[in-house]
Coordinates of C-alpha atoms in Angstrom, one line a residue:
Chain A
X9 CA 0.0 0.3 -0.4
X10 CA 1.1 3.6 -1.3
X11 CA 1.7 5.9 1.5
X12 CA 2.2 9.9 1.5
X13 CA 3.0 11.2 4.8
X14 CA 2.9 15.8 4.2
X15 CA 4.3 17.3 7.7
X16 CA 5.5 21.1 7.8
X17 CA 2.8 23.1 8.2
X18 CA 1.7 25.7 10.7
X19 CA 0.3 29.7 11.5
X20 CA 3.7 31.5 9.9
X21 CA 4.1 35.2 9.7
X22 CA 4.1 37.4 6.3
X23 CA 7.9 37.3 5.1
X24 CA 8.5 33.9 7.0
X25 CA 9.6 30.3 5.8
X26 CA 8.4 27.4 6.2
X27 CA 10.0 23.8 5.0
X28 CA 7.6 21.3 4.3
X29 CA 8.7 17.0 4.3
X30 CA 6.6 14.2 2.8
X31 CA 8.1 10.7 3.1
X32 CA 6.3 8.3 0.7
X33 CA 6.7 4.3 1.0
X34 CA 5.0 1.5 -0.8
X35 CA 6.7 2.5 -3.9
X36 CA 9.8 2.7 -5.7
X37 CA 10.3 6.5 -5.0
X38 CA 13.4 6.9 -7.2
X39 CA 11.2 5.9 -10.2
X40 CA 8.6 8.9 -9.5
X41 CA 8.4 12.5 -10.4
X42 CA 6.7 14.3 -7.5
X43 CA 4.4 17.3 -7.3
X44 CA 3.8 19.9 -4.7
X45 CA -0.5 20.6 -5.3
X46 CA -2.4 23.6 -3.2
X47 CA -5.9 24.3 -2.1
X48 CA -6.9 27.4 -1.2
X49 CA -9.4 27.8 1.9
X50 CA -12.2 28.2 -1.1
X51 CA -11.2 25.1 -2.5
X52 CA -9.1 26.2 -6.0
X53 CA -6.9 24.0 -6.3
X54 CA -2.9 24.6 -8.1
X55 CA -0.5 22.9 -9.1
X56 CA 3.2 24.7 -7.3
X57 CA 5.4 22.8 -8.5
X58 CA 6.9 19.5 -9.4
X59 CA 10.4 17.4 -9.9
X60 CA 11.7 14.2 -12.5
X61 CA 13.1 11.2 -10.6
X62 CA 16.2 12.4 -11.0
X63 CA 15.8 15.3 -9.9
X64 CA 17.1 17.2 -13.4
X65 CA 14.3 19.0 -14.1
X66 CA 12.1 21.0 -11.8
X67 CA 9.0 23.0 -12.8
X68 CA 7.3 26.1 -10.5
X69 CA 4.2 27.6 -11.1
X70 CA 4.6 31.9 -11.5
X71 CA 3.5 33.1 -8.1
X72 CA 6.2 30.9 -6.3
X73 CA 8.7 31.2 -8.7
X74 CA 12.0 32.7 -7.0
X75 CA 10.4 32.0 -3.2
X76 CA 9.6 28.5 -3.2
X77 CA 12.3 25.3 -3.7
X78 CA 11.0 22.0 -4.5
X79 CA 14.0 18.9 -3.6
X80 CA 13.7 15.7 -3.3
X81 CA 16.5 12.6 -1.4
X82 CA 15.6 9.7 -3.1
X83 CA 17.7 7.1 -0.6
X84 CA 15.5 8.7 1.9
X85 CA 12.1 8.3 0.3
X86 CA 11.3 12.1 0.8
X87 CA 10.4 15.1 -1.2
X88 CA 10.8 18.9 0.2
X89 CA 9.2 22.3 0.0
X90 CA 11.2 25.3 0.7
X91 CA 9.1 28.4 1.1
X92 CA 10.3 31.5 1.7
X93 CA 9.1 34.9 1.6
X94 CA 5.6 33.5 2.1
X95 CA 2.7 36.1 1.3
X96 CA -0.9 35.5 2.6
X97 CA -2.4 34.0 -0.1
X98 CA 0.1 31.1 0.1
X99 CA -2.3 29.9 2.5
X100 CA -3.7 26.3 1.7
X101 CA -3.3 23.1 2.4
X102 CA -0.1 21.1 0.2
X103 CA -0.2 18.0 -0.9
X104 CA 2.6 16.1 -1.7
X105 CA 1.4 14.0 -4.9
X106 CA 3.1 11.1 -7.2
X107 CA 3.7 12.0 -10.7
X108 CA 4.8 9.8 -13.6
X109 CA 6.0 6.6 -13.3
X110 CA 9.9 6.7 -15.1
X111 CA 11.9 3.8 -14.9
X112 CA 15.8 5.1 -15.6
X113 CA 14.2 8.2 -17.2
X114 CA 11.4 6.8 -19.2
X115 CA 8.2 6.9 -18.3
X116 CA 6.0 3.9 -18.8
X117 CA 2.5 5.4 -18.7
X118 CA 0.6 8.7 -18.8
X119 CA -1.2 8.6 -15.1
X120 CA -0.2 11.0 -13.0
X121 CA -1.5 12.4 -10.1
X122 CA -2.0 8.6 -8.4
X123 CA -1.3 9.0 -4.6
X124 CA -2.1 11.7 -2.6
X125 CA -0.9 12.8 1.5
X126 CA -3.6 14.0 3.7
X127 CA -2.3 17.3 3.5
X128 CA -0.9 19.6 5.4
X129 CA -2.3 23.2 6.7
X130 CA 0.0 26.5 5.8
X131 CA -1.4 29.6 7.4
X132 CA 0.5 33.0 6.3
X133 CA -0.6 35.5 8.6
X134 CA 0.0 38.5 11.2
Chain B
X8 CA -0.7 29.9 -19.0
X9 CA -4.2 27.3 -19.7
X10 CA -7.2 28.7 -18.5
X11 CA -9.4 25.5 -17.8
X12 CA -13.4 26.2 -17.3
X13 CA -15.9 23.9 -16.3
X14 CA -19.2 24.0 -16.5
X15 CA -22.0 23.7 -14.6
X16 CA -20.1 25.0 -11.2
X17 CA -23.1 22.7 -9.2
X18 CA -25.4 20.5 -10.1
X19 CA -27.9 18.6 -8.7
X20 CA -29.7 15.1 -9.8
X21 CA -31.0 12.2 -8.9
X22 CA -29.9 8.4 -8.1
X23 CA -29.5 6.8 -11.5
X24 CA -29.3 9.3 -13.4
X25 CA -26.9 10.0 -16.5
X26 CA -24.2 13.3 -15.3
X27 CA -21.9 15.0 -17.7
X28 CA -19.3 17.6 -16.4
X29 CA -17.6 19.4 -19.6
X30 CA -14.4 21.3 -19.1
X31 CA -13.0 23.6 -21.6
X32 CA -9.7 24.5 -21.9
X33 CA -8.0 27.8 -23.3
X34 CA -5.7 26.3 -25.9
X35 CA -5.6 22.3 -26.9
X36 CA -4.1 20.3 -24.2
X37 CA -3.5 17.5 -26.9
X38 CA -5.9 14.9 -24.4
X39 CA -3.4 15.6 -21.3
X40 CA -6.5 15.7 -19.3
X41 CA -7.4 14.2 -16.3
X42 CA -10.2 14.1 -13.8
X43 CA -10.7 14.0 -10.0
X44 CA -12.8 12.9 -7.4
X45 CA -13.1 15.1 -4.0
X46 CA -14.9 14.3 -1.2
X47 CA -15.4 16.9 2.2
X48 CA -12.3 16.9 3.8
X49 CA -10.2 14.2 1.2
X50 CA -7.2 14.3 -0.6
X51 CA -8.5 14.4 -4.5
X52 CA -8.9 11.1 -6.2
X53 CA -7.9 10.5 -9.8
X54 CA -10.4 9.0 -12.1
X55 CA -9.0 9.3 -15.5
X56 CA -5.8 10.6 -17.1
X57 CA -5.4 10.8 -20.5
X58 CA -8.8 12.1 -21.1
X59 CA -10.6 8.5 -21.6
X60 CA -8.6 6.7 -20.0
X61 CA -9.9 4.5 -16.4
X62 CA -7.4 4.3 -13.3
X63 CA -7.8 0.9 -12.0
X64 CA -10.2 0.4 -9.7
X65 CA -12.2 3.7 -10.5
X66 CA -16.1 2.1 -11.2
X67 CA -16.9 1.9 -14.9
X68 CA -19.9 4.4 -14.4
X69 CA -17.6 6.8 -14.5
X70 CA -15.7 7.8 -18.3
X71 CA -14.1 10.4 -20.0
X72 CA -13.8 11.7 -23.5
X73 CA -13.3 14.4 -26.0
X74 CA -10.5 16.2 -27.8
X75 CA -8.1 18.9 -28.3
X76 CA -9.7 21.8 -26.2
X77 CA -12.9 20.5 -24.8
X78 CA -13.4 17.0 -22.3
X79 CA -16.0 15.8 -20.8
X80 CA -17.2 13.4 -17.4
X81 CA -20.4 11.0 -17.7
X82 CA -20.8 9.3 -14.9
X83 CA -23.5 7.0 -16.6
X84 CA -25.8 5.8 -13.4
X85 CA -25.0 8.8 -10.3
X86 CA -24.7 6.8 -7.1
X87 CA -25.0 8.0 -3.8
X88 CA -21.1 7.9 -3.1
X89 CA -20.7 10.1 -5.9
X90 CA -21.4 13.4 -4.1
X91 CA -18.3 14.8 -4.3
X92 CA -17.0 18.0 -6.2
X93 CA -14.6 17.3 -9.4
X94 CA -12.0 18.8 -11.0
X95 CA -10.1 18.8 -14.5
X96 CA -6.9 19.2 -15.0
X97 CA -4.4 19.8 -17.5
X98 CA -0.9 18.4 -18.3
X99 CA -0.1 19.7 -21.5
X100 CA 1.8 23.0 -20.7
X101 CA 3.4 24.2 -17.4
X102 CA 2.1 25.4 -15.4
X103 CA -0.2 22.6 -15.3
X104 CA -3.6 24.0 -14.1
X105 CA -6.9 22.7 -13.1
X106 CA -10.6 23.7 -13.4
X107 CA -12.9 25.3 -10.8
X108 CA -14.3 22.4 -9.8
X109 CA -18.0 21.1 -10.0
X110 CA -20.3 20.1 -7.3
X111 CA -22.7 16.9 -7.8
X112 CA -25.3 16.9 -5.4
X113 CA -27.6 14.2 -5.2
X114 CA -31.4 15.1 -4.7

């Protein structure tokens, strides 16, 4: 059974920083692209960032470029999101989500976003 | 950015009804279109990917179709368990984007 567990959320003041972590078990983590997706209080879903299985390719939504950094540690089956210069509009539940299965960099399926964690709440407020 | 627009925003239907949700993209997404179901307090769940491929374990009453910039999610016979919000999402062009959601209620 695949398990995805996020941690690191909390209350932070505008301009502050947080580091989210995600521990994945039940799959070969190093074969999967990984994503962060957030859901605002009004329930809009927004893809935030993703990272390839070997962390050679990284993408961000424009609103977080230059402030957020995605990274991964395949040996620890973990994904991270360093969030700096946080804004009120970053308030959301942040989900860690699996991407495509790409062993040795070759994606063998179009399926993505199959495995989601329960999310971790980030509140940016003074 | 590719804008995804779902319609309707809310629908109310009876058990056994056929339900259709439409997702329109601001440009072609070349079938890189997924559908998700989200129940209150839960994470989204993948239903369909690549426009029409049913995810393993998803009931066959769910189906997806479409091409180019217009896609459809159909529930062939609505069940009480299908009360949820449904989202489409494109992964054709970065940044990947979601629709605003369609809330499905059971009459």
